[in-house]
PDB file of C-alpha atoms in Angstrom:
ATOM      1  CA  UNK P   1      32.032  27.024  38.649  1.00 84.00           C
ATOM      2  CA  UNK P   2      31.364  26.262  42.172  1.00 90.00           C
ATOM      3  CA  UNK P   3      29.301  23.363  42.660  1.00 94.00           C
ATOM      4  CA  UNK P   4      27.184  22.619  45.992  1.00 97.00           C
ATOM      5  CA  UNK P   5      26.233  19.128  47.130  1.00 97.00           C
ATOM      6  CA  UNK P   6      23.795  18.878  50.057  1.00 97.00           C
ATOM      7  CA  UNK P   7      22.450  15.703  52.068  1.00 97.00           C
ATOM      8  CA  UNK P   8      20.526  14.345  52.746  1.00 97.00           C
ATOM      9  CA  UNK P   9      17.610  16.017  50.469  1.00 97.00           C
ATOM     10  CA  UNK P  10      14.825  14.551  52.428  1.00 97.00           C
ATOM     11  CA  UNK P  11      14.904  13.913  56.189  1.00 95.00           C
ATOM     12  CA  UNK P  12      11.867  12.782  58.359  1.00 96.00           C
ATOM     13  CA  UNK P  13      13.252  12.334  61.858  1.00 94.00           C
ATOM     14  CA  UNK P  14      11.306  12.254  65.115  1.00 95.00           C
ATOM     15  CA  UNK P  15      11.024  15.013  67.938  1.00 97.00           C
ATOM     16  CA  UNK P  16      13.940  14.973  70.275  1.00 97.00           C
ATOM     17  CA  UNK P  17      16.323  13.473  67.918  1.00 97.00           C
ATOM     18  CA  UNK P  18      19.429  14.632  66.512  1.00 97.00           C
ATOM     19  CA  UNK P  19      20.775  14.967  63.298  1.00 96.00           C
ATOM     20  CA  UNK P  20      23.544  16.739  60.898  1.00 97.00           C
ATOM     21  CA  UNK P  21      22.922  18.089  57.323  1.00 98.00           C
ATOM     22  CA  UNK P  22      25.882  18.184  55.114  1.00 98.00           C
ATOM     23  CA  UNK P  23      26.971  20.688  52.638  1.00 98.00           C
ATOM     24  CA  UNK P  24      29.932  19.901  50.433  1.00 97.00           C
ATOM     25  CA  UNK P  25      31.178  22.336  47.864  1.00 97.00           C
ATOM     26  CA  UNK P  26      33.666  21.954  44.784  1.00 96.00           C
ATOM     27  CA  UNK P  27      36.110  25.389  45.170  1.00 92.00           C
ATOM     28  CA  UNK P  28      37.312  27.819  47.498  1.00 90.00           C
ATOM     29  CA  UNK P  29      34.669  30.185  49.065  1.00 90.00           C
ATOM     30  CA  UNK P  30      34.935  33.458  51.198  1.00 83.00           C
ATOM     31  CA  UNK P  31      31.777  32.610  53.238  1.00 91.00           C
ATOM     32  CA  UNK P  32      28.857  30.382  53.439  1.00 96.00           C
ATOM     33  CA  UNK P  33      25.144  31.076  54.257  1.00 96.00           C
ATOM     34  CA  UNK P  34      22.537  28.603  56.058  1.00 97.00           C
ATOM     35  CA  UNK P  35      18.955  29.761  55.060  1.00 97.00           C
ATOM     36  CA  UNK P  36      15.397  28.273  55.988  1.00 98.00           C
ATOM     37  CA  UNK P  37      12.569  28.445  53.955  1.00 97.00           C
ATOM     38  CA  UNK P  38       8.930  27.521  54.845  1.00 97.00           C
ATOM     39  CA  UNK P  39       6.669  26.548  52.209  1.00 94.00           C
ATOM     40  CA  UNK P  40       5.004  29.431  50.023  1.00 93.00           C
ATOM     41  CA  UNK P  41       7.644  31.798  51.779  1.00 95.00           C
ATOM     42  CA  UNK P  42      11.202  33.232  51.080  1.00 95.00           C
ATOM     43  CA  UNK P  43      14.407  33.040  52.663  1.00 96.00           C
ATOM     44  CA  UNK P  44      15.005  33.532  56.341  1.00 95.00           C
ATOM     45  CA  UNK P  45      18.930  34.000  56.985  1.00 93.00           C
ATOM     46  CA  UNK P  46      20.105  31.810  59.809  1.00 96.00           C
ATOM     47  CA  UNK P  47      23.819  31.873  59.903  1.00 95.00           C
ATOM     48  CA  UNK P  48      26.700  33.481  58.097  1.00 93.00           C
ATOM     49  CA  UNK P  49      30.153  31.720  58.422  1.00 95.00           C
ATOM     50  CA  UNK P  50      33.153  33.736  57.501  1.00 90.00           C
ATOM     51  CA  UNK P  51      36.173  31.342  58.444  1.00 88.00           C
ATOM     52  CA  UNK P  52      37.702  27.857  58.920  1.00 89.00           C
ATOM     53  CA  UNK P  53      36.757  26.434  62.026  1.00 90.00           C
ATOM     54  CA  UNK P  54      33.630  28.978  62.561  1.00 93.00           C
ATOM     55  CA  UNK P  55      30.723  27.472  64.593  1.00 95.00           C
ATOM     56  CA  UNK P  56      27.584  29.303  65.241  1.00 96.00           C
ATOM     57  CA  UNK P  57      24.743  28.297  67.379  1.00 97.00           C
ATOM     58  CA  UNK P  58      21.119  29.723  67.593  1.00 96.00           C
ATOM     59  CA  UNK P  59      18.617  27.762  69.582  1.00 97.00           C
ATOM     60  CA  UNK P  60      18.778  23.967  68.520  1.00 97.00           C
ATOM     61  CA  UNK P  61      20.826  24.713  65.341  1.00 98.00           C
ATOM     62  CA  UNK P  62      24.349  24.617  65.232  1.00 98.00           C
ATOM     63  CA  UNK P  63      26.447  25.409  61.908  1.00 98.00           C
ATOM     64  CA  UNK P  64      30.043  24.861  61.418  1.00 97.00           C
ATOM     65  CA  UNK P  65      32.587  25.112  58.654  1.00 97.00           C
ATOM     66  CA  UNK P  66      35.716  23.568  57.482  1.00 95.00           C
ATOM     67  CA  UNK P  67      37.145  25.394  54.681  1.00 94.00           C
ATOM     68  CA  UNK P  68      40.023  22.887  54.108  1.00 94.00           C
ATOM     69  CA  UNK P  69      37.638  20.169  53.651  1.00 95.00           C
ATOM     70  CA  UNK P  70      35.044  22.530  51.903  1.00 96.00           C
ATOM     71  CA  UNK P  71      32.347  21.281  53.996  1.00 97.00           C
ATOM     72  CA  UNK P  72      29.835  22.933  56.276  1.00 98.00           C
ATOM     73  CA  UNK P  73      27.365  21.271  58.768  1.00 98.00           C
ATOM     74  CA  UNK P  74      24.195  22.230  59.969  1.00 98.00           C
ATOM     75  CA  UNK P  75      23.315  20.095  63.410  1.00 98.00           C
ATOM     76  CA  UNK P  76      20.029  19.971  64.782  1.00 97.00           C
ATOM     77  CA  UNK P  77      19.523  19.161  68.181  1.00 97.00           C
ATOM     78  CA  UNK P  78      16.387  17.658  69.991  1.00 96.00           C
ATOM     79  CA  UNK P  79      14.298  18.374  67.035  1.00 96.00           C
ATOM     80  CA  UNK P  80      10.814  19.881  67.429  1.00 97.00           C
ATOM     81  CA  UNK P  81       7.858  20.337  64.830  1.00 96.00           C
ATOM     82  CA  UNK P  82       8.719  24.282  64.531  1.00 96.00           C
ATOM     83  CA  UNK P  83      11.821  22.994  62.655  1.00 97.00           C
ATOM     84  CA  UNK P  84      10.407  21.559  59.837  1.00 97.00           C
ATOM     85  CA  UNK P  85      11.411  23.389  56.804  1.00 97.00           C
ATOM     86  CA  UNK P  86      13.641  23.367  53.828  1.00 97.00           C
ATOM     87  CA  UNK P  87      17.130  24.223  54.603  1.00 98.00           C
ATOM     88  CA  UNK P  88      19.391  25.792  51.954  1.00 98.00           C
ATOM     89  CA  UNK P  89      23.367  26.211  52.225  1.00 98.00           C
ATOM     90  CA  UNK P  90      24.907  28.653  49.912  1.00 97.00           C
ATOM     91  CA  UNK P  91      28.790  29.258  49.529  1.00 96.00           C
ATOM     92  CA  UNK P  92      29.469  32.487  47.988  1.00 92.00           C
ATOM     93  CA  UNK P  93      31.900  33.103  44.663  1.00 87.00           C
ATOM     94  CA  UNK P  94      32.493  36.781  44.619  1.00 83.00           C
ATOM     95  CA  UNK P  95      29.168  38.286  45.688  1.00 80.00           C
ATOM     96  CA  UNK P  96      26.966  35.468  44.222  1.00 86.00           C
ATOM     97  CA  UNK P  97      25.168  32.722  46.473  1.00 93.00           C
ATOM     98  CA  UNK P  98      25.544  29.511  44.976  1.00 93.00           C
ATOM     99  CA  UNK P  99      22.780  27.389  46.511  1.00 96.00           C
ATOM    100  CA  UNK P 100      22.321  23.995  47.363  1.00 95.00           C
ATOM    101  CA  UNK P 101      19.354  21.811  46.341  1.00 96.00           C
ATOM    102  CA  UNK P 102      18.115  22.297  49.885  1.00 97.00           C
ATOM    103  CA  UNK P 103      17.008  19.536  52.682  1.00 97.00           C
ATOM    104  CA  UNK P 104      13.463  19.201  53.385  1.00 97.00           C
ATOM    105  CA  UNK P 105      13.175  18.377  57.186  1.00 97.00           C
ATOM    106  CA  UNK P 106       9.922  17.008  58.642  1.00 97.00           C
ATOM    107  CA  UNK P 107       9.792  16.787  62.321  1.00 97.00           C
ATOM    108  CA  UNK P 108       7.400  14.227  63.158  1.00 95.00           C
ATOM    109  CA  UNK P 109       5.923  13.401  67.181  1.00 90.00           C
TER     110      UNK P 109
ATOM    111  CA  UNK V   1      16.862  47.382  59.678  1.00 68.00           C
ATOM    112  CA  UNK V   2      17.603  45.798  55.705  1.00 83.00           C
ATOM    113  CA  UNK V   3      14.164  45.278  54.748  1.00 91.00           C
ATOM    114  CA  UNK V   4      13.513  44.138  51.012  1.00 95.00           C
ATOM    115  CA  UNK V   5       9.829  44.200  49.683  1.00 97.00           C
ATOM    116  CA  UNK V   6       8.469  42.951  46.958  1.00 98.00           C
ATOM    117  CA  UNK V   7       5.360  43.819  44.708  1.00 98.00           C
ATOM    118  CA  UNK V   8       2.968  42.178  43.971  1.00 98.00           C
ATOM    119  CA  UNK V   9       2.962  39.152  46.219  1.00 97.00           C
ATOM    120  CA  UNK V  10       1.099  37.161  43.890  1.00 98.00           C
ATOM    121  CA  UNK V  11      -0.045  37.710  40.048  1.00 98.00           C
ATOM    122  CA  UNK V  12      -1.918  35.713  37.775  1.00 98.00           C
ATOM    123  CA  UNK V  13      -1.703  36.697  34.174  1.00 96.00           C
ATOM    124  CA  UNK V  14      -2.873  35.581  30.662  1.00 97.00           C
ATOM    125  CA  UNK V  15      -0.440  33.857  28.544  1.00 98.00           C
ATOM    126  CA  UNK V  16       1.122  36.347  26.058  1.00 97.00           C
ATOM    127  CA  UNK V  17       0.806  39.479  28.600  1.00 97.00           C
ATOM    128  CA  UNK V  18       3.671  41.229  30.179  1.00 97.00           C
ATOM    129  CA  UNK V  19       3.839  41.396  34.328  1.00 98.00           C
ATOM    130  CA  UNK V  20       6.313  43.612  36.167  1.00 98.00           C
ATOM    131  CA  UNK V  21       7.651  42.823  39.475  1.00 98.00           C
ATOM    132  CA  UNK V  22       9.239  45.341  41.556  1.00 97.00           C
ATOM    133  CA  UNK V  23      11.802  44.941  44.319  1.00 97.00           C
ATOM    134  CA  UNK V  24      12.421  47.583  46.613  1.00 96.00           C
ATOM    135  CA  UNK V  25      14.893  48.202  49.602  1.00 93.00           C
ATOM    136  CA  UNK V  26      13.312  50.189  52.200  1.00 92.00           C
ATOM    137  CA  UNK V  27      15.655  51.228  54.547  1.00 88.00           C
ATOM    138  CA  UNK V  28      19.306  51.251  52.884  1.00 86.00           C
ATOM    139  CA  UNK V  29      20.505  51.790  49.339  1.00 88.00           C
ATOM    140  CA  UNK V  30      21.041  48.779  47.306  1.00 88.00           C
ATOM    141  CA  UNK V  31      23.834  48.878  44.770  1.00 85.00           C
ATOM    142  CA  UNK V  32      23.439  45.466  43.778  1.00 90.00           C
ATOM    143  CA  UNK V  33      20.206  43.493  43.413  1.00 93.00           C
ATOM    144  CA  UNK V  34      19.713  39.635  42.269  1.00 95.00           C
ATOM    145  CA  UNK V  35      16.830  38.008  40.776  1.00 97.00           C
ATOM    146  CA  UNK V  36      16.031  34.473  41.500  1.00 97.00           C
ATOM    147  CA  UNK V  37      13.626  31.894  40.334  1.00 97.00           C
ATOM    148  CA  UNK V  38      12.453  28.986  42.136  1.00 97.00           C
ATOM    149  CA  UNK V  39      10.217  26.141  40.787  1.00 94.00           C
ATOM    150  CA  UNK V  40       8.322  24.119  43.084  1.00 92.00           C
ATOM    151  CA  UNK V  41      10.359  22.071  45.478  1.00 90.00           C
ATOM    152  CA  UNK V  42      13.641  22.962  43.852  1.00 94.00           C
ATOM    153  CA  UNK V  43      16.637  25.107  44.680  1.00 95.00           C
ATOM    154  CA  UNK V  44      16.998  29.104  43.994  1.00 95.00           C
ATOM    155  CA  UNK V  45      18.360  29.668  40.465  1.00 95.00           C
ATOM    156  CA  UNK V  46      20.130  33.083  39.947  1.00 94.00           C
ATOM    157  CA  UNK V  47      18.687  34.688  37.039  1.00 96.00           C
ATOM    158  CA  UNK V  48      20.568  38.142  36.835  1.00 95.00           C
ATOM    159  CA  UNK V  49      22.383  40.653  38.830  1.00 93.00           C
ATOM    160  CA  UNK V  50      21.919  44.225  38.277  1.00 92.00           C
ATOM    161  CA  UNK V  51      23.917  47.171  39.496  1.00 88.00           C
ATOM    162  CA  UNK V  52      22.344  50.638  39.870  1.00 83.00           C
ATOM    163  CA  UNK V  53      22.524  52.687  36.706  1.00 82.00           C
ATOM    164  CA  UNK V  54      23.997  49.859  34.473  1.00 85.00           C
ATOM    165  CA  UNK V  55      22.890  46.846  32.523  1.00 88.00           C
ATOM    166  CA  UNK V  56      22.120  43.567  34.255  1.00 93.00           C
ATOM    167  CA  UNK V  57      23.884  40.681  33.907  1.00 94.00           C
ATOM    168  CA  UNK V  58      22.411  37.791  33.095  1.00 96.00           C
ATOM    169  CA  UNK V  59      23.199  34.273  33.738  1.00 94.00           C
ATOM    170  CA  UNK V  60      23.545  31.592  31.184  1.00 94.00           C
ATOM    171  CA  UNK V  61      20.274  30.332  29.751  1.00 94.00           C
ATOM    172  CA  UNK V  62      18.061  33.202  30.849  1.00 96.00           C
ATOM    173  CA  UNK V  63      16.629  35.154  27.906  1.00 95.00           C
ATOM    174  CA  UNK V  64      17.436  38.733  28.551  1.00 94.00           C
ATOM    175  CA  UNK V  65      14.691  39.877  25.920  1.00 95.00           C
ATOM    176  CA  UNK V  66      12.131  37.866  27.947  1.00 96.00           C
ATOM    177  CA  UNK V  67      13.165  38.770  31.366  1.00 97.00           C
ATOM    178  CA  UNK V  68      13.871  42.531  31.458  1.00 96.00           C
ATOM    179  CA  UNK V  69      15.332  44.051  34.250  1.00 95.00           C
ATOM    180  CA  UNK V  70      15.876  47.564  35.368  1.00 92.00           C
ATOM    181  CA  UNK V  71      17.751  48.909  38.323  1.00 89.00           C
ATOM    182  CA  UNK V  72      16.938  52.670  37.807  1.00 83.00           C
ATOM    183  CA  UNK V  73      17.655  53.900  41.307  1.00 90.00           C
ATOM    184  CA  UNK V  74      19.442  52.790  44.465  1.00 89.00           C
ATOM    185  CA  UNK V  75      16.221  51.589  45.966  1.00 92.00           C
ATOM    186  CA  UNK V  76      14.153  49.971  43.104  1.00 94.00           C
ATOM    187  CA  UNK V  77      14.800  47.042  40.860  1.00 95.00           C
ATOM    188  CA  UNK V  78      12.091  45.651  38.352  1.00 96.00           C
ATOM    189  CA  UNK V  79      11.771  42.157  36.675  1.00 97.00           C
ATOM    190  CA  UNK V  80       9.414  42.411  33.771  1.00 97.00           C
ATOM    191  CA  UNK V  81       8.424  39.029  32.229  1.00 98.00           C
ATOM    192  CA  UNK V  82       7.524  39.859  28.654  1.00 97.00           C
ATOM    193  CA  UNK V  83       5.006  37.558  26.687  1.00 97.00           C
ATOM    194  CA  UNK V  84       4.542  35.324  29.275  1.00 97.00           C
ATOM    195  CA  UNK V  85       3.849  31.471  29.360  1.00 97.00           C
ATOM    196  CA  UNK V  86       2.767  28.736  31.492  1.00 97.00           C
ATOM    197  CA  UNK V  87       6.208  27.597  32.096  1.00 96.00           C
ATOM    198  CA  UNK V  88       7.018  31.025  33.219  1.00 97.00           C
ATOM    199  CA  UNK V  89       5.052  30.022  36.261  1.00 97.00           C
ATOM    200  CA  UNK V  90       7.453  30.266  39.016  1.00 97.00           C
ATOM    201  CA  UNK V  91       8.132  31.845  42.472  1.00 97.00           C
ATOM    202  CA  UNK V  92      10.343  34.948  41.750  1.00 98.00           C
ATOM    203  CA  UNK V  93      12.524  36.328  44.770  1.00 97.00           C
ATOM    204  CA  UNK V  94      14.952  39.388  44.651  1.00 97.00           C
ATOM    205  CA  UNK V  95      17.899  40.154  47.149  1.00 95.00           C
ATOM    206  CA  UNK V  96      19.496  43.169  47.641  1.00 93.00           C
ATOM    207  CA  UNK V  97      23.133  43.722  48.747  1.00 89.00           C
ATOM    208  CA  UNK V  98      23.827  47.371  50.338  1.00 79.00           C
ATOM    209  CA  UNK V  99      27.108  49.518  50.554  1.00 66.00           C
ATOM    210  CA  UNK V 100      29.045  50.287  53.239  1.00 55.00           C
ATOM    211  CA  UNK V 101      28.656  48.004  56.202  1.00 55.00           C
ATOM    212  CA  UNK V 102      26.170  45.757  54.723  1.00 51.00           C
ATOM    213  CA  UNK V 103      28.629  44.462  52.010  1.00 58.00           C
ATOM    214  CA  UNK V 104      28.616  40.865  53.335  1.00 65.00           C
ATOM    215  CA  UNK V 105      24.658  40.474  53.353  1.00 80.00           C
ATOM    216  CA  UNK V 106      22.199  39.582  50.655  1.00 87.00           C
ATOM    217  CA  UNK V 107      18.840  40.385  52.089  1.00 92.00           C
ATOM    218  CA  UNK V 108      15.598  38.688  50.475  1.00 95.00           C
ATOM    219  CA  UNK V 109      12.529  39.888  49.367  1.00 97.00           C
ATOM    220  CA  UNK V 110       9.511  38.021  50.364  1.00 97.00           C
ATOM    221  CA  UNK V 111       9.021  36.625  47.213  1.00 97.00           C
ATOM    222  CA  UNK V 112       6.393  36.913  44.147  1.00 98.00           C
ATOM    223  CA  UNK V 113       4.219  34.093  42.910  1.00 97.00           C
ATOM    224  CA  UNK V 114       3.557  34.243  39.123  1.00 98.00           C
ATOM    225  CA  UNK V 115       0.844  32.037  37.709  1.00 98.00           C
ATOM    226  CA  UNK V 116       0.443  32.377  33.776  1.00 98.00           C
ATOM    227  CA  UNK V 117      -2.601  30.868  32.281  1.00 97.00           C
TER     228      UNK V 117
END
């Protein structure tokens, strides 16, 4: 069974600051997804990382994958209020997504 | 492309009744659909995986007689919560995985909020 550990679970940060969310997983995975969820809404796909060393960036978010360390990171640069949401990582096992517990991010002025 | 819809978006039902939730892939054929449940401030929990034309595979601890899943066509899967109780109140989200070219992706529906009174 693939176990996923995401941290921190809660993050309050000031606008303009940088921070990193970590996602560790227990066994080999083919690919890893990052999703965003706003309150009361479904999931929005942010990134899919397919190989060791993969790095993807979209706006103020950058995701990376180290398959040897079984670690993915989601880096937030110069946070803005609009980034407040819950972020989930989900490495796959077969076709199944294995969700972390999520990181609830609050960006304050 | 790759849009998944769910209906209804919200439903309130009385304890003991059954409620059906539909999940449709609107612009692609979904060979596999997944049903998730999410309690407030928690992560998504996979309930079951269904392939078109075959019986669903349920995750451990999910009662197959209570959560009936039918994947009758390549664009429609339904989840019926039978004899619903207040503890079944949750946010139910489906996702669909297509064939050929979309095989890496699961596309998520907007979710259905079920409240059992």
